[in-house]
Amino acid sequence: MQMNKDGIAWVTMGVCGCGKSVVGARLAAALGVRFVEGDDFHPPDNVARMSEGIALTDEDRQGWLQALRGEILRAQGQGIVLSCSSLKRAYRDILRGAGDVRFVHLAGERALIEARMRARPGHYMPASLLDSQLRTLEPLEPDEAGMTLDIGDDPDTLVSRILAGDMQRFAPCA
């Protein structure tokens, strides 16, 4: 197991169904740090809205993003991996304000993501919200520390690529 001695906060990001939780949990295990499931921090009102097929607004997301930022702050010096859609740069800026935060954007074709969403029985996020998330998504910009990976690859391959990027000091994405 590789230890995260730098206290880096890694955020696996992307639209619903892209694999943020699976990849994030495996990355945390590889680094020997705590994994935080961002969905667990949504207030009940947000979960209810999404369950009804209502997209969240920027205002709806503020408390959730602040709670996730708090988790990053609590992990200062220890490292952490957190799953969070981080659809807009403004949302990433909130998280980035807590320290050394690096984003791993898990991206893929709409059809694959929708198929994954439909294969998750009992999840509160309906596939009907996928298009709203895709419209809201602002990909990482060149000055943001992070990388974009194709979810067509298996989770272990994705984790290996993330770790290889870290060993190269994880420069901002090009």
PDB file of C-alpha atoms in Angstrom:
ATOM      1  CA  MET A   1       0.000   0.000   0.000  1.00  0.00           C
ATOM      2  CA  GLN A   2       1.308   3.461  -0.929  1.00  0.00           C
ATOM      3  CA  MET A   3       0.976   6.024   1.827  1.00  0.00           C
ATOM      4  CA  ASN A   4      -0.148   9.569   1.127  1.00  0.00           C
ATOM      5  CA  LYS A   5       2.500  11.492   3.020  1.00  0.00           C
ATOM      6  CA  ASP A   6       1.719  14.822   1.382  1.00  0.00           C
ATOM      7  CA  GLY A   7      -1.736  15.327   2.901  1.00  0.00           C
ATOM      8  CA  ILE A   8      -3.303  15.661  -0.522  1.00  0.00           C
ATOM      9  CA  ALA A   9      -7.075  15.746  -0.873  1.00  0.00           C
ATOM     10  CA  TRP A  10      -8.172  13.820  -3.950  1.00  0.00           C
ATOM     11  CA  VAL A  11     -11.652  14.391  -5.345  1.00  0.00           C
ATOM     12  CA  THR A  12     -13.128  11.876  -7.770  1.00  0.00           C
ATOM     13  CA  MET A  13     -15.575  13.949  -9.774  1.00  0.00           C
ATOM     14  CA  GLY A  14     -18.041  13.712 -12.627  1.00  0.00           C
ATOM     15  CA  VAL A  15     -21.702  13.199 -13.342  1.00  0.00           C
ATOM     16  CA  CYS A  16     -23.841  10.636 -11.554  1.00  0.00           C
ATOM     17  CA  GLY A  17     -23.008   7.065 -12.496  1.00  0.00           C
ATOM     18  CA  CYS A  18     -19.437   7.723 -13.646  1.00  0.00           C
ATOM     19  CA  GLY A  19     -17.836   5.618 -10.900  1.00  0.00           C
ATOM     20  CA  LYS A  20     -16.746   8.299  -8.419  1.00  0.00           C
ATOM     21  CA  SER A  21     -17.434   6.108  -5.400  1.00  0.00           C
ATOM     22  CA  VAL A  22     -15.871   2.904  -6.709  1.00  0.00           C
ATOM     23  CA  VAL A  23     -12.719   4.590  -7.991  1.00  0.00           C
ATOM     24  CA  GLY A  24     -12.525   6.865  -4.953  1.00  0.00           C
ATOM     25  CA  ALA A  25     -12.764   3.990  -2.469  1.00  0.00           C
ATOM     26  CA  ARG A  26     -10.079   2.029  -4.318  1.00  0.00           C
ATOM     27  CA  LEU A  27      -7.823   5.065  -4.535  1.00  0.00           C
ATOM     28  CA  ALA A  28      -8.210   5.706  -0.799  1.00  0.00           C
ATOM     29  CA  ALA A  29      -7.318   2.080  -0.053  1.00  0.00           C
ATOM     30  CA  ALA A  30      -4.229   2.311  -2.281  1.00  0.00           C
ATOM     31  CA  LEU A  31      -3.125   5.507  -0.543  1.00  0.00           C
ATOM     32  CA  GLY A  32      -3.982   4.336   2.963  1.00  0.00           C
ATOM     33  CA  VAL A  33      -6.274   7.301   3.630  1.00  0.00           C
ATOM     34  CA  ARG A  34      -9.921   7.790   4.550  1.00  0.00           C
ATOM     35  CA  PHE A  35     -12.575   7.730   1.837  1.00  0.00           C
ATOM     36  CA  VAL A  36     -15.527  10.097   2.157  1.00  0.00           C
ATOM     37  CA  GLU A  37     -18.668   9.346   0.152  1.00  0.00           C
ATOM     38  CA  GLY A  38     -19.921  12.777  -0.842  1.00  0.00           C
ATOM     39  CA  ASP A  39     -23.500  11.552  -1.328  1.00  0.00           C
ATOM     40  CA  ASP A  40     -23.685  10.843   2.414  1.00  0.00           C
ATOM     41  CA  PHE A  41     -23.441  14.585   3.112  1.00  0.00           C
ATOM     42  CA  HIS A  42     -26.472  15.686   1.085  1.00  0.00           C
ATOM     43  CA  PRO A  43     -29.179  17.035   3.400  1.00  0.00           C
ATOM     44  CA  PRO A  44     -32.498  15.163   3.298  1.00  0.00           C
ATOM     45  CA  ASP A  45     -34.140  17.964   1.277  1.00  0.00           C
ATOM     46  CA  ASN A  46     -31.547  17.550  -1.497  1.00  0.00           C
ATOM     47  CA  VAL A  47     -32.009  13.785  -1.572  1.00  0.00           C
ATOM     48  CA  ALA A  48     -35.789  14.237  -1.743  1.00  0.00           C
ATOM     49  CA  ARG A  49     -35.492  16.714  -4.629  1.00  0.00           C
ATOM     50  CA  MET A  50     -33.189  14.430  -6.608  1.00  0.00           C
ATOM     51  CA  SER A  51     -35.386  11.400  -5.876  1.00  0.00           C
ATOM     52  CA  GLU A  52     -38.289  13.316  -7.425  1.00  0.00           C
ATOM     53  CA  GLY A  53     -36.184  14.035 -10.528  1.00  0.00           C
ATOM     54  CA  ILE A  54     -35.600  17.693  -9.624  1.00  0.00           C
ATOM     55  CA  ALA A  55     -32.109  18.975 -10.396  1.00  0.00           C
ATOM     56  CA  LEU A  56     -30.300  20.779  -7.593  1.00  0.00           C
ATOM     57  CA  THR A  57     -29.565  24.485  -7.900  1.00  0.00           C
ATOM     58  CA  ASP A  58     -26.318  26.209  -6.944  1.00  0.00           C
ATOM     59  CA  GLU A  59     -28.039  27.320  -3.744  1.00  0.00           C
ATOM     60  CA  ASP A  60     -29.130  23.745  -2.946  1.00  0.00           C
ATOM     61  CA  ARG A  61     -25.510  22.606  -3.222  1.00  0.00           C
ATOM     62  CA  GLN A  62     -23.897  25.270  -1.006  1.00  0.00           C
ATOM     63  CA  GLY A  63     -24.344  23.598   2.385  1.00  0.00           C
ATOM     64  CA  TRP A  64     -23.311  20.239   0.933  1.00  0.00           C
ATOM     65  CA  LEU A  65     -20.141  21.672  -0.602  1.00  0.00           C
ATOM     66  CA  GLN A  66     -19.271  23.457   2.642  1.00  0.00           C
ATOM     67  CA  ALA A  67     -19.686  20.204   4.580  1.00  0.00           C
ATOM     68  CA  LEU A  68     -17.355  18.425   2.146  1.00  0.00           C
ATOM     69  CA  ARG A  69     -14.859  21.266   2.418  1.00  0.00           C
ATOM     70  CA  GLY A  70     -14.986  20.748   6.192  1.00  0.00           C
ATOM     71  CA  GLU A  71     -14.038  17.092   5.697  1.00  0.00           C
ATOM     72  CA  ILE A  72     -11.012  18.147   3.648  1.00  0.00           C
ATOM     73  CA  LEU A  73     -10.007  20.634   6.339  1.00  0.00           C
ATOM     74  CA  ARG A  74     -10.306  17.945   9.046  1.00  0.00           C
ATOM     75  CA  ALA A  75      -7.965  15.725   7.051  1.00  0.00           C
ATOM     76  CA  GLN A  76      -5.211  18.355   6.719  1.00  0.00           C
ATOM     77  CA  GLY A  77      -1.817  16.683   6.723  1.00  0.00           C
ATOM     78  CA  GLN A  78      -3.304  13.182   6.556  1.00  0.00           C
ATOM     79  CA  GLY A  79      -4.718  13.009   3.061  1.00  0.00           C
ATOM     80  CA  ILE A  80      -8.227  12.051   2.055  1.00  0.00           C
ATOM     81  CA  VAL A  81     -10.176  10.872  -0.982  1.00  0.00           C
ATOM     82  CA  LEU A  82     -13.624  12.319  -1.481  1.00  0.00           C
ATOM     83  CA  SER A  83     -16.274  11.624  -4.102  1.00  0.00           C
ATOM     84  CA  CYS A  84     -18.130  14.735  -5.218  1.00  0.00           C
ATOM     85  CA  SER A  85     -19.664  15.575  -8.580  1.00  0.00           C
ATOM     86  CA  SER A  86     -17.868  18.965  -8.584  1.00  0.00           C
ATOM     87  CA  LEU A  87     -19.721  19.786 -11.778  1.00  0.00           C
ATOM     88  CA  LYS A  88     -18.764  23.476 -11.915  1.00  0.00           C
ATOM     89  CA  ARG A  89     -15.474  25.216 -11.407  1.00  0.00           C
ATOM     90  CA  ALA A  90     -17.141  27.361  -8.729  1.00  0.00           C
ATOM     91  CA  TYR A  91     -17.936  24.185  -6.778  1.00  0.00           C
ATOM     92  CA  ARG A  92     -14.341  22.972  -7.180  1.00  0.00           C
ATOM     93  CA  ASP A  93     -13.115  26.363  -5.981  1.00  0.00           C
ATOM     94  CA  ILE A  94     -14.999  25.870  -2.715  1.00  0.00           C
ATOM     95  CA  LEU A  95     -13.286  22.519  -2.160  1.00  0.00           C
ATOM     96  CA  ARG A  96      -9.915  23.791  -3.382  1.00  0.00           C
ATOM     97  CA  GLY A  97     -10.066  26.547  -0.771  1.00  0.00           C
ATOM     98  CA  ALA A  98      -9.448  23.886   1.888  1.00  0.00           C
ATOM     99  CA  GLY A  99      -5.883  23.083   0.777  1.00  0.00           C
ATOM    100  CA  ASP A 100      -4.030  20.919  -1.721  1.00  0.00           C
ATOM    101  CA  VAL A 101      -6.972  19.459  -3.656  1.00  0.00           C
ATOM    102  CA  ARG A 102      -6.566  17.494  -6.884  1.00  0.00           C
ATOM    103  CA  PHE A 103      -9.425  16.450  -9.088  1.00  0.00           C
ATOM    104  CA  VAL A 104      -9.880  13.257 -11.063  1.00  0.00           C
ATOM    105  CA  HIS A 105     -12.653  13.817 -13.593  1.00  0.00           C
ATOM    106  CA  LEU A 106     -14.164  10.475 -14.555  1.00  0.00           C
ATOM    107  CA  ALA A 107     -15.680  11.029 -17.979  1.00  0.00           C
ATOM    108  CA  GLY A 108     -17.336   8.765 -20.494  1.00  0.00           C
ATOM    109  CA  GLU A 109     -20.022   8.343 -23.085  1.00  0.00           C
ATOM    110  CA  ARG A 110     -23.567   9.177 -22.086  1.00  0.00           C
ATOM    111  CA  ALA A 111     -24.864   5.721 -23.047  1.00  0.00           C
ATOM    112  CA  LEU A 112     -22.382   3.974 -20.732  1.00  0.00           C
ATOM    113  CA  ILE A 113     -23.181   6.305 -17.844  1.00  0.00           C
ATOM    114  CA  GLU A 114     -26.927   5.876 -18.304  1.00  0.00           C
ATOM    115  CA  ALA A 115     -26.545   2.090 -18.401  1.00  0.00           C
ATOM    116  CA  ARG A 116     -24.614   2.218 -15.138  1.00  0.00           C
ATOM    117  CA  MET A 117     -27.270   4.413 -13.534  1.00  0.00           C
ATOM    118  CA  ARG A 118     -30.061   2.051 -14.571  1.00  0.00           C
ATOM    119  CA  ALA A 119     -28.096  -0.846 -13.058  1.00  0.00           C
ATOM    120  CA  ARG A 120     -28.166   0.797  -9.587  1.00  0.00           C
ATOM    121  CA  PRO A 121     -31.542  -0.199  -8.159  1.00  0.00           C
ATOM    122  CA  GLY A 122     -32.539   1.770  -5.097  1.00  0.00           C
ATOM    123  CA  HIS A 123     -30.205   4.727  -5.686  1.00  0.00           C
ATOM    124  CA  TYR A 124     -31.991   8.035  -5.190  1.00  0.00           C
ATOM    125  CA  MET A 125     -30.537   9.651  -8.332  1.00  0.00           C
ATOM    126  CA  PRO A 126     -32.759   8.775 -11.311  1.00  0.00           C
ATOM    127  CA  ALA A 127     -31.312   8.452 -14.806  1.00  0.00           C
ATOM    128  CA  SER A 128     -33.652  11.281 -15.824  1.00  0.00           C
ATOM    129  CA  LEU A 129     -31.243  13.747 -14.151  1.00  0.00           C
ATOM    130  CA  LEU A 130     -28.239  12.673 -16.215  1.00  0.00           C
ATOM    131  CA  ASP A 131     -28.823  15.197 -19.009  1.00  0.00           C
ATOM    132  CA  SER A 132     -29.137  18.009 -16.476  1.00  0.00           C
ATOM    133  CA  GLN A 133     -25.802  17.016 -14.952  1.00  0.00           C
ATOM    134  CA  LEU A 134     -24.149  16.786 -18.371  1.00  0.00           C
ATOM    135  CA  ARG A 135     -25.409  20.300 -19.226  1.00  0.00           C
ATOM    136  CA  THR A 136     -24.087  21.650 -15.913  1.00  0.00           C
ATOM    137  CA  LEU A 137     -20.691  19.958 -16.148  1.00  0.00           C
ATOM    138  CA  GLU A 138     -17.710  22.262 -16.661  1.00  0.00           C
ATOM    139  CA  PRO A 139     -14.666  20.110 -17.457  1.00  0.00           C
ATOM    140  CA  LEU A 140     -11.400  20.768 -15.657  1.00  0.00           C
ATOM    141  CA  GLU A 141      -9.565  23.798 -16.960  1.00  0.00           C
ATOM    142  CA  PRO A 142      -5.822  23.798 -17.756  1.00  0.00           C
ATOM    143  CA  ASP A 143      -4.940  25.695 -14.572  1.00  0.00           C
ATOM    144  CA  GLU A 144      -6.741  23.211 -12.279  1.00  0.00           C
ATOM    145  CA  ALA A 145      -4.651  20.451 -10.701  1.00  0.00           C
ATOM    146  CA  GLY A 146      -6.215  17.300 -12.032  1.00  0.00           C
ATOM    147  CA  MET A 147      -6.706  14.862 -14.828  1.00  0.00           C
ATOM    148  CA  THR A 148      -9.555  13.493 -16.890  1.00  0.00           C
ATOM    149  CA  LEU A 149      -9.815   9.727 -17.274  1.00  0.00           C
ATOM    150  CA  ASP A 150     -12.037   7.562 -19.475  1.00  0.00           C
ATOM    151  CA  ILE A 151     -14.488   5.429 -17.505  1.00  0.00           C
ATOM    152  CA  GLY A 152     -14.337   2.834 -20.251  1.00  0.00           C
ATOM    153  CA  ASP A 153     -11.270   1.562 -18.400  1.00  0.00           C
ATOM    154  CA  ASP A 154     -11.732  -0.652 -15.355  1.00  0.00           C
ATOM    155  CA  PRO A 155     -11.456   0.950 -11.879  1.00  0.00           C
ATOM    156  CA  ASP A 156      -8.084  -0.640 -11.047  1.00  0.00           C
ATOM    157  CA  THR A 157      -6.571   0.735 -14.260  1.00  0.00           C
ATOM    158  CA  LEU A 158      -7.962   4.169 -13.430  1.00  0.00           C
ATOM    159  CA  VAL A 159      -6.433   4.045  -9.935  1.00  0.00           C
ATOM    160  CA  SER A 160      -3.076   3.029 -11.417  1.00  0.00           C
ATOM    161  CA  ARG A 161      -3.208   6.019 -13.751  1.00  0.00           C
ATOM    162  CA  ILE A 162      -4.040   8.366 -10.881  1.00  0.00           C
ATOM    163  CA  LEU A 163      -1.134   7.033  -8.823  1.00  0.00           C
ATOM    164  CA  ALA A 164       1.230   7.348 -11.794  1.00  0.00           C
ATOM    165  CA  GLY A 165       0.156  10.970 -12.147  1.00  0.00           C
ATOM    166  CA  ASP A 166       0.846  11.548  -8.446  1.00  0.00           C
ATOM    167  CA  MET A 167       4.344  10.135  -8.790  1.00  0.00           C
ATOM    168  CA  GLN A 168       4.953  12.770 -11.453  1.00  0.00           C
ATOM    169  CA  ARG A 169       3.875  15.456  -8.951  1.00  0.00           C
ATOM    170  CA  PHE A 170       0.462  15.714 -10.641  1.00  0.00           C
ATOM    171  CA  ALA A 171       0.876  18.885 -12.659  1.00  0.00           C
ATOM    172  CA  PRO A 172      -2.249  20.802 -13.690  1.00  0.00           C
ATOM    173  CA  CYS A 173      -4.009  19.069 -16.561  1.00  0.00           C
ATOM    174  CA  ALA A 174      -3.199  20.191 -20.075  1.00  0.00           C
TER     175      ALA A 174
END
